[in-house]
Tab-separated table of C-alpha atoms in Angstrom:
chain	number	residue	atom	x	y	z
A	1	MET	CA	-4.192	-31.135	-12.714
A	2	ALA	CA	-2.201	-28.005	-13.266
A	3	GLY	CA	-1.899	-25.993	-10.064
A	4	LEU	CA	-1.575	-22.313	-9.449
A	5	MET	CA	2.183	-22.678	-9.455
A	6	SER	CA	2.486	-23.895	-13.029
A	7	ARG	CA	0.093	-21.202	-14.190
A	8	PHE	CA	2.112	-18.457	-12.637
A	9	THR	CA	5.367	-19.920	-13.820
A	10	THR	CA	4.075	-19.865	-17.389
A	11	LEU	CA	2.584	-16.394	-17.166
A	12	PHE	CA	5.626	-15.031	-15.497
A	13	LYS	CA	8.073	-16.539	-17.971
A	14	VAL	CA	6.140	-14.900	-20.794
A	15	LYS	CA	6.530	-11.541	-19.096
A	16	ALA	CA	10.175	-12.147	-18.263
A	17	ASN	CA	10.927	-12.990	-21.866
A	18	LYS	CA	9.396	-9.736	-23.009
A	19	VAL	CA	11.719	-7.885	-20.689
A	20	LEU	CA	14.593	-9.859	-22.115
A	21	ASP	CA	14.081	-8.882	-25.736
A	22	LYS	CA	17.598	-8.472	-26.893
A	23	ALA	CA	19.566	-6.462	-29.366
A	24	GLU	CA	20.521	-8.236	-32.586
A	25	ASP	CA	24.279	-8.067	-32.314
A	26	PRO	CA	25.453	-10.580	-29.665
A	27	GLY	CA	28.457	-8.373	-29.035
A	28	GLU	CA	26.212	-5.637	-27.779
A	29	THR	CA	23.779	-7.883	-25.981
A	30	LEU	CA	25.466	-7.866	-22.616
A	31	ASP	CA	26.036	-4.137	-22.501
A	32	TYR	CA	22.508	-3.565	-23.671
A	33	SER	CA	21.141	-5.851	-20.958
A	34	TYR	CA	23.186	-4.036	-18.375
A	35	GLN	CA	21.832	-0.715	-19.621
A	36	LYS	CA	18.285	-2.019	-19.238
A	37	GLN	CA	19.049	-3.180	-15.736
A	38	LEU	CA	20.317	0.221	-14.717
A	39	GLU	CA	17.222	1.818	-16.174
A	40	MET	CA	15.038	-0.550	-14.194
A	41	LEU	CA	16.951	0.277	-11.044
A	42	GLN	CA	16.256	3.965	-11.646
A	43	LYS	CA	12.592	3.201	-12.168
A	44	VAL	CA	12.446	1.351	-8.883
A	45	LYS	CA	14.034	4.287	-7.085
A	46	ARG	CA	11.458	6.619	-8.581
A	47	GLY	CA	8.726	4.161	-7.663
A	48	VAL	CA	9.839	4.217	-4.041
A	49	ALA	CA	9.899	8.015	-4.085
A	50	ASP	CA	6.354	8.081	-5.480
A	51	VAL	CA	5.097	5.805	-2.752
A	52	VAL	CA	6.760	7.987	-0.120
A	53	THR	CA	5.157	11.109	-1.607
A	54	ALA	CA	1.735	9.491	-1.667
A	55	LYS	CA	2.176	8.405	1.924
A	56	LYS	CA	3.122	11.918	3.021
A	57	ARG	CA	0.074	13.323	1.310
A	58	LEU	CA	-2.185	10.903	3.120
A	59	GLN	CA	-0.476	11.720	6.401
A	60	LEU	CA	-1.042	15.430	5.865
A	61	GLN	CA	-4.644	14.784	5.113
A	62	THR	CA	-4.955	12.698	8.237
A	63	ALA	CA	-3.573	15.547	10.311
A	64	LYS	CA	-6.034	17.950	8.715
A	65	LEU	CA	-8.987	15.687	9.404
A	66	GLU	CA	-7.850	15.091	12.968
A	67	GLU	CA	-7.897	18.831	13.534
A	68	SER	CA	-11.427	18.895	12.189
A	69	VAL	CA	-12.471	16.237	14.649
A	70	VAL	CA	-11.117	18.216	17.605
A	71	LYS	CA	-12.720	21.387	16.354
A	72	LEU	CA	-16.093	19.781	15.735
A	73	ASP	CA	-16.000	18.263	19.171
A	74	GLY	CA	-15.417	21.673	20.692
A	75	GLN	CA	-18.185	23.152	18.615
A	76	ALA	CA	-20.608	20.465	19.695
A	77	LYS	CA	-19.862	21.175	23.348
A	78	GLN	CA	-20.252	24.888	22.834
A	79	ALA	CA	-23.536	24.446	21.018
A	80	LEU	CA	-24.860	22.193	23.711
A	81	ALA	CA	-23.769	24.556	26.426
A	82	ALA	CA	-25.669	27.218	24.592
A	83	GLY	CA	-28.717	24.983	24.550
A	84	SER	CA	-28.748	24.252	20.835
A	85	GLU	CA	-29.033	20.518	20.628
A	86	ASP	CA	-29.649	20.488	16.873
A	87	LEU	CA	-26.445	22.315	16.184
A	88	ALA	CA	-24.528	20.025	18.505
A	89	ARG	CA	-25.987	17.041	16.742
A	90	THR	CA	-24.932	18.347	13.348
A	91	ALA	CA	-21.393	18.881	14.583
A	92	LEU	CA	-21.246	15.401	16.068
A	93	GLU	CA	-22.615	13.846	12.918
A	94	ARG	CA	-19.934	15.485	10.841
A	95	LYS	CA	-17.361	14.437	13.341
A	96	ALA	CA	-18.464	10.801	12.956
A	97	LEU	CA	-18.271	11.108	9.184
A	98	ILE	CA	-14.722	12.407	9.350
A	99	GLN	CA	-13.746	9.710	11.820
A	100	GLY	CA	-14.915	7.173	9.272
A	101	GLN	CA	-12.677	8.746	6.653
A	102	LEU	CA	-9.789	8.719	9.092
A	103	GLN	CA	-10.050	4.987	9.605
A	104	GLY	CA	-9.849	4.438	5.870
A	105	LEU	CA	-6.792	6.645	5.657
A	106	ASP	CA	-5.034	4.766	8.447
A	107	THR	CA	-5.443	1.508	6.548
A	108	GLN	CA	-4.170	3.067	3.356
A	109	ILE	CA	-1.153	4.565	5.033
A	110	SER	CA	-0.162	1.229	6.511
A	111	GLN	CA	-0.624	-0.416	3.105
A	112	LEU	CA	1.683	2.138	1.541
A	113	GLU	CA	4.148	1.530	4.338
A	114	THR	CA	4.254	-2.171	3.447
A	115	GLN	CA	4.555	-1.394	-0.222
A	116	GLN	CA	7.418	0.998	0.385
A	117	GLN	CA	9.283	-1.643	2.393
A	118	ASN	CA	8.663	-4.253	-0.311
A	119	LEU	CA	9.988	-2.024	-3.037
A	120	LEU	CA	13.039	-1.132	-0.983
A	121	ASP	CA	13.773	-4.833	-0.482
A	122	GLN	CA	13.367	-5.455	-4.185
A	123	GLU	CA	15.565	-2.522	-5.033
A	124	ARG	CA	18.257	-3.930	-2.763
A	125	ARG	CA	18.069	-7.359	-4.405
A	126	LEU	CA	18.014	-5.999	-7.923
A	127	SER	CA	20.901	-3.704	-7.183
A	128	ALA	CA	23.032	-6.584	-5.874
A	129	LYS	CA	22.136	-8.745	-8.871
A	130	VAL	CA	22.914	-5.993	-11.347
A	131	GLU	CA	26.318	-5.609	-9.761
A	132	THR	CA	26.934	-9.367	-10.059
A	133	PHE	CA	25.886	-9.223	-13.671
A	134	ARG	CA	28.242	-6.345	-14.370
A	135	THR	CA	31.187	-8.242	-12.882
A	136	GLN	CA	30.404	-11.456	-14.761
A	137	LYS	CA	29.887	-9.514	-17.950
A	138	GLU	CA	33.303	-7.898	-17.710
A	139	VAL	CA	34.959	-11.219	-16.962
A	140	VAL	CA	33.427	-13.092	-19.895
A	141	LYS	CA	33.920	-10.184	-22.249
A	142	ALA	CA	37.606	-10.203	-21.429
A	143	GLN	CA	37.934	-13.970	-21.884
A	144	TYR	CA	35.547	-14.980	-24.632
A	145	SER	CA	34.269	-13.792	-27.962
A	146	ALA	CA	31.042	-11.805	-27.779
A	147	ALA	CA	28.868	-14.691	-28.960
A	148	GLU	CA	30.413	-17.111	-26.500
A	149	ALA	CA	30.195	-14.586	-23.718
A	150	THR	CA	26.462	-14.273	-24.249
A	151	VAL	CA	26.046	-18.027	-23.929
A	152	ARG	CA	28.257	-18.226	-20.872
A	153	ILE	CA	26.358	-15.531	-19.089
A	154	GLY	CA	22.998	-16.925	-20.182
A	155	GLU	CA	21.866	-18.063	-16.745
A	156	ALA	CA	22.805	-14.721	-15.239
A	157	THR	CA	20.885	-12.945	-17.976
A	158	THR	CA	17.706	-14.952	-17.578
A	159	GLY	CA	18.026	-14.782	-13.805
A	160	LEU	CA	18.182	-11.027	-14.010
A	161	GLY	CA	15.426	-10.853	-16.578
A	162	GLU	CA	13.245	-12.677	-14.131
A	163	GLU	CA	14.148	-10.313	-11.321
A	164	MET	CA	13.465	-7.285	-13.491
A	165	SER	CA	10.145	-8.640	-14.589
A	166	ASP	CA	9.155	-9.249	-10.983
A	167	VAL	CA	10.213	-5.752	-9.959
A	168	GLY	CA	8.424	-4.340	-12.987
A	169	MET	CA	5.155	-5.968	-11.989
A	170	ALA	CA	5.583	-4.830	-8.400
A	171	LEU	CA	6.178	-1.274	-9.583
A	172	GLN	CA	3.054	-1.392	-11.692
A	173	ARG	CA	1.061	-2.636	-8.748
A	174	ALA	CA	2.464	0.058	-6.470
A	175	GLN	CA	1.620	2.664	-9.065
A	176	ASP	CA	-1.951	1.440	-9.466
A	177	LYS	CA	-2.451	1.427	-5.745
A	178	THR	CA	-1.046	4.908	-5.187
A	179	GLU	CA	-3.217	6.240	-7.993
A	180	GLN	CA	-6.301	4.715	-6.422
A	181	MET	CA	-5.415	6.194	-3.069
A	182	GLN	CA	-4.702	9.587	-4.539
A	183	ALA	CA	-8.030	9.548	-6.319
A	184	ARG	CA	-9.748	8.723	-3.073
A	185	ALA	CA	-7.758	11.271	-1.135
A	186	SER	CA	-8.635	14.024	-3.553
A	187	ALA	CA	-12.277	12.990	-3.414
A	188	VAL	CA	-12.167	13.460	0.355
A	189	ASN	CA	-10.339	16.749	-0.117
A	190	GLU	CA	-13.033	17.916	-2.448
A	191	LEU	CA	-15.697	17.043	0.059
A	192	VAL	CA	-13.813	18.983	2.692
A	193	ASP	CA	-13.229	21.941	0.386
A	194	THR	CA	-16.769	22.202	-0.902
A	195	GLY	CA	-18.062	21.946	2.628
A	196	ALA	CA	-20.028	18.767	2.305
A	197	LEU	CA	-17.848	17.257	4.978
A	198	ASP	CA	-16.600	20.086	7.098
A	199	ASP	CA	-17.100	23.662	6.155
A	200	LEU	CA	-17.280	23.659	9.936
A	201	THR	CA	-13.538	23.671	10.102
A	202	ALA	CA	-13.077	26.630	7.816
A	203	PRO	CA	-11.276	29.368	9.734
A	204	ALA	CA	-14.230	31.699	9.811
A	205	GLY	CA	-17.565	32.463	8.324
A	206	SER	CA	-19.129	29.016	8.050
A	207	ASP	CA	-22.750	28.764	9.098
A	208	LEU	CA	-22.164	26.654	12.131
A	209	ASP	CA	-19.290	28.859	13.245
A	210	ARG	CA	-21.452	31.918	13.011
A	211	GLN	CA	-24.387	30.370	14.788
A	212	ILE	CA	-22.213	29.137	17.578
A	213	ALA	CA	-20.516	32.474	17.847
A	214	GLN	CA	-23.912	34.148	18.116
A	215	LEU	CA	-25.121	31.716	20.723
A	216	THR	CA	-21.961	32.073	22.747
A	217	ALA	CA	-22.164	35.805	22.506
A	218	GLY	CA	-25.794	35.686	23.587
A	219	ASN	CA	-24.842	33.507	26.457
A	220	GLN	CA	-22.178	35.900	27.574
A	221	VAL	CA	-24.653	38.758	27.498
A	222	ASP	CA	-27.071	36.733	29.601
A	223	ALA	CA	-24.345	35.798	32.038
A	224	GLU	CA	-23.215	39.366	32.379
A	225	LEU	CA	-26.724	40.546	32.890
A	226	ALA	CA	-27.330	37.930	35.567
A	227	LYS	CA	-24.158	38.910	37.324
A	228	MET	CA	-25.034	42.554	37.185
A	229	LYS	CA	-28.491	41.840	38.572
A	230	ALA	CA	-26.974	39.910	41.466
A	231	GLU	CA	-24.579	42.727	42.232
A	232	LEU	CA	-27.269	45.299	42.154
A	233	ALA	CA	-29.611	43.290	44.342
A	234	GLY	CA	-27.249	42.012	47.048
A	235	GLY	CA	-24.259	44.313	46.833
A	236	ALA	CA	-22.099	41.218	47.216
A	237	PRO	CA	-18.484	41.548	46.081
A	238	PRO	CA	-18.067	40.350	42.485
A	239	ALA	CA	-15.936	37.225	42.507
A	240	GLN	CA	-15.332	34.262	40.121
A	241	ILE	CA	-17.233	35.248	37.067
A	242	GLY	CA	-17.042	32.226	34.834
A	243	ALA	CA	-18.032	29.575	37.372
A	244	GLY	CA	-21.788	29.542	36.872
A	245	GLU	CA	-21.548	29.475	33.140
A	246	GLU	CA	-19.526	26.288	33.011
A	247	GLY	CA	-21.374	24.476	35.743
A	248	SER	CA	-24.664	24.234	33.898
A	249	ALA	CA	-23.397	23.026	30.551
A	250	PRO	CA	-21.734	19.575	30.697
A	251	ALA	CA	-24.711	17.706	32.122
A	252	ALA	CA	-26.502	17.770	28.789
A	253	ALA	CA	-23.583	16.580	26.690
A	254	PRO	CA	-23.628	12.796	27.257
A	255	ALA	CA	-27.358	12.664	26.729
A	256	ASP	CA	-27.012	14.181	23.309
A	257	GLN	CA	-24.287	11.826	22.278
A	258	GLU	CA	-26.374	8.852	23.255
A	259	ALA	CA	-29.392	10.146	21.459
A	260	LYS	CA	-27.309	10.474	18.330
A	261	GLN	CA	-26.376	6.797	18.317
B	1	MET	CA	14.798	-26.386	-6.994
B	2	ILE	CA	14.334	-22.616	-7.040
B	3	VAL	CA	10.944	-21.132	-6.251
B	4	ARG	CA	10.165	-17.457	-6.643
B	5	ILE	CA	7.413	-15.784	-4.692
B	6	LEU	CA	6.534	-12.653	-6.606
B	7	GLU	CA	7.736	-9.468	-4.904
B	8	GLN	CA	9.477	-11.507	-2.208
B	9	GLY	CA	12.388	-13.082	-4.006
B	10	GLN	CA	13.697	-16.585	-4.596
B	11	PHE	CA	13.955	-19.588	-2.287
B	12	ARG	CA	15.979	-22.760	-2.697
B	13	LEU	CA	14.203	-25.979	-1.764
B	14	GLY	CA	15.366	-29.565	-1.826
B	15	GLU	CA	14.006	-31.801	-4.570
B	16	ASP	CA	12.434	-33.968	-1.866
B	17	GLN	CA	10.020	-31.118	-1.093
B	18	HIS	CA	8.501	-31.302	-4.518
B	19	GLY	CA	5.699	-33.707	-3.602
B	20	ARG	CA	4.510	-31.616	-0.677
B	21	LEU	CA	4.756	-28.449	-2.755
B	22	ASN	CA	2.504	-30.002	-5.377
B	23	GLU	CA	-0.063	-31.056	-2.800
B	24	LEU	CA	-0.239	-27.579	-1.354
B	25	ASP	CA	-0.418	-26.110	-4.819
B	26	ASN	CA	-3.275	-28.393	-5.826
B	27	ALA	CA	-5.212	-27.325	-2.745
B	28	VAL	CA	-4.956	-23.717	-3.934
B	29	ALA	CA	-6.036	-24.696	-7.421
B	30	ALA	CA	-9.050	-26.538	-5.991
B	31	ALA	CA	-10.027	-23.479	-3.940
B	32	VAL	CA	-9.815	-21.299	-7.044
B	33	ALA	CA	-11.915	-23.785	-9.010
B	34	ALA	CA	-14.521	-23.786	-6.238
B	35	SER	CA	-14.384	-19.985	-5.921
B	36	ASP	CA	-13.980	-20.500	-2.205
B	37	GLU	CA	-12.432	-17.302	-0.865
B	38	GLY	CA	-11.764	-18.659	2.629
B	39	ALA	CA	-10.135	-21.842	1.361
B	40	PHE	CA	-8.186	-19.846	-1.200
B	41	ARG	CA	-6.681	-17.522	1.399
B	42	SER	CA	-5.768	-20.289	3.822
B	43	SER	CA	-4.383	-22.676	1.200
B	44	LEU	CA	-2.350	-19.927	-0.466
B	45	LYS	CA	-0.938	-18.928	2.901
B	46	ALA	CA	-0.045	-22.557	3.633
B	47	LEU	CA	1.708	-22.858	0.278
B	48	LEU	CA	3.702	-19.644	0.633
B	49	ASP	CA	4.524	-20.301	4.278
B	50	PHE	CA	5.841	-23.717	3.290
B	51	VAL	CA	8.208	-22.172	0.761
B	52	ARG	CA	9.325	-19.488	3.206
B	53	ASP	CA	9.796	-21.970	6.052
B	54	LYS	CA	11.454	-24.831	4.209
B	55	GLY	CA	13.257	-22.780	1.625
B	56	GLU	CA	16.533	-21.021	1.986
B	57	ARG	CA	16.702	-17.505	0.627
B	58	VAL	CA	18.766	-17.142	-2.501
B	59	ALA	CA	21.505	-14.604	-1.842
B	60	ASP	CA	20.856	-11.114	-3.213
B	61	ALA	CA	23.841	-11.207	-5.517
B	62	GLU	CA	23.155	-14.689	-6.898
B	63	LEU	CA	21.758	-14.930	-10.402
B	64	VAL	CA	19.611	-18.011	-10.978
B	65	THR	CA	16.477	-18.788	-12.919
B	66	SER	CA	13.445	-20.035	-11.014
B	67	ASP	CA	11.897	-23.436	-11.661
B	68	HIS	CA	8.584	-22.300	-10.251
B	69	VAL	CA	6.904	-18.978	-9.673
B	70	LEU	CA	4.227	-18.318	-7.081
B	71	PRO	CA	2.039	-15.253	-6.628
B	72	HIS	CA	2.418	-12.980	-3.607
B	73	ASP	CA	0.150	-13.159	-0.551
B	74	GLU	CA	-2.142	-10.362	-1.642
B	75	ILE	CA	-3.296	-11.810	-4.915
B	76	THR	CA	-7.079	-11.908	-5.087
B	77	LEU	CA	-9.183	-14.890	-5.982
B	78	ALA	CA	-10.291	-13.028	-9.095
B	79	GLU	CA	-6.697	-12.424	-10.173
B	80	ALA	CA	-5.844	-16.068	-9.597
B	81	ARG	CA	-8.843	-17.153	-11.626
B	82	GLU	CA	-7.764	-14.833	-14.410
B	83	ALA	CA	-4.391	-16.517	-14.428
B	84	PHE	CA	-6.146	-19.824	-15.049
B	85	ALA	CA	-8.450	-18.423	-17.660
B	86	GLY	CA	-5.595	-16.691	-19.441
B	87	GLU	CA	-4.308	-19.860	-20.969
B	88	GLY	CA	-7.120	-22.252	-20.378
B	89	ALA	CA	-6.163	-24.601	-23.183
B	90	ILE	CA	-5.124	-27.428	-20.905
B	91	PRO	CA	-8.103	-28.718	-18.939
B	92	GLY	CA	-7.192	-30.793	-15.871
């Protein structure tokens, strides 16, 4: 029974041979191969740069979403303090949604991290092999006719072809993965931008912002009125103003969070 | 004997390891045939770990052709099955 190993060996050799398609003139073969190797090395470097860029984008997005979480949390508390449980619930629901997105992003970032490291390792190996090839190529070119040189460096050429094919497949995989992640990231961005996820975090003017602002303002008016009434009635010296306001609010918060789950 | 694990490089193993390598490889093939995801993951890991443990890394600057090529750890069962289907002319 043919195992996985023989299957992959066959498949891989087919790919490696495609990479190794050579120029007609044996005299040019070695230089041509070397040229291809350098090109591949450049591609790998660009591939690494692309992965790094994609990772940075995801990290920026993470930071943005984390800000949203903090802000929504604050808004929920404010809403609750103002006695608007519905509003607090909405804020907490959106917060949960964003936290879900954040978890996905964390996984993706760590996957990109691994991929970046892999590509760097492969770049290092390929680079060392290309240098070996260059040295051997110069030696055999100096000592043998072009046709002979090609034969003598045959193992080195196939060895490198194999390496390049492997790196090529890895690059393709990295590219596919980054594209997927970018597509997902921009889908999340779109949600955020169109407000489906968090128009709550827009700097100003969102519905929730306005409602909370109104409630808070109303609250302040009430508090001021109450204070004024107390002053008028008792003539007591006006002291710590904010104390009463804060004292009444937090008690309701945990209850709402539980109700939500 | 030189074994390449895709994306991880080449390893040099003694010829005496060939029997064990085949056994481990057949276990992976069986898991693919049975579409058993759990068995596939564990048998693939066993196979790759064996190569990484028993094999000696080929130096970066050394240029050799591999006798065998193995997929990387993250290959999916579907991808492995596709590899079998790709050239399915030789039934077991």
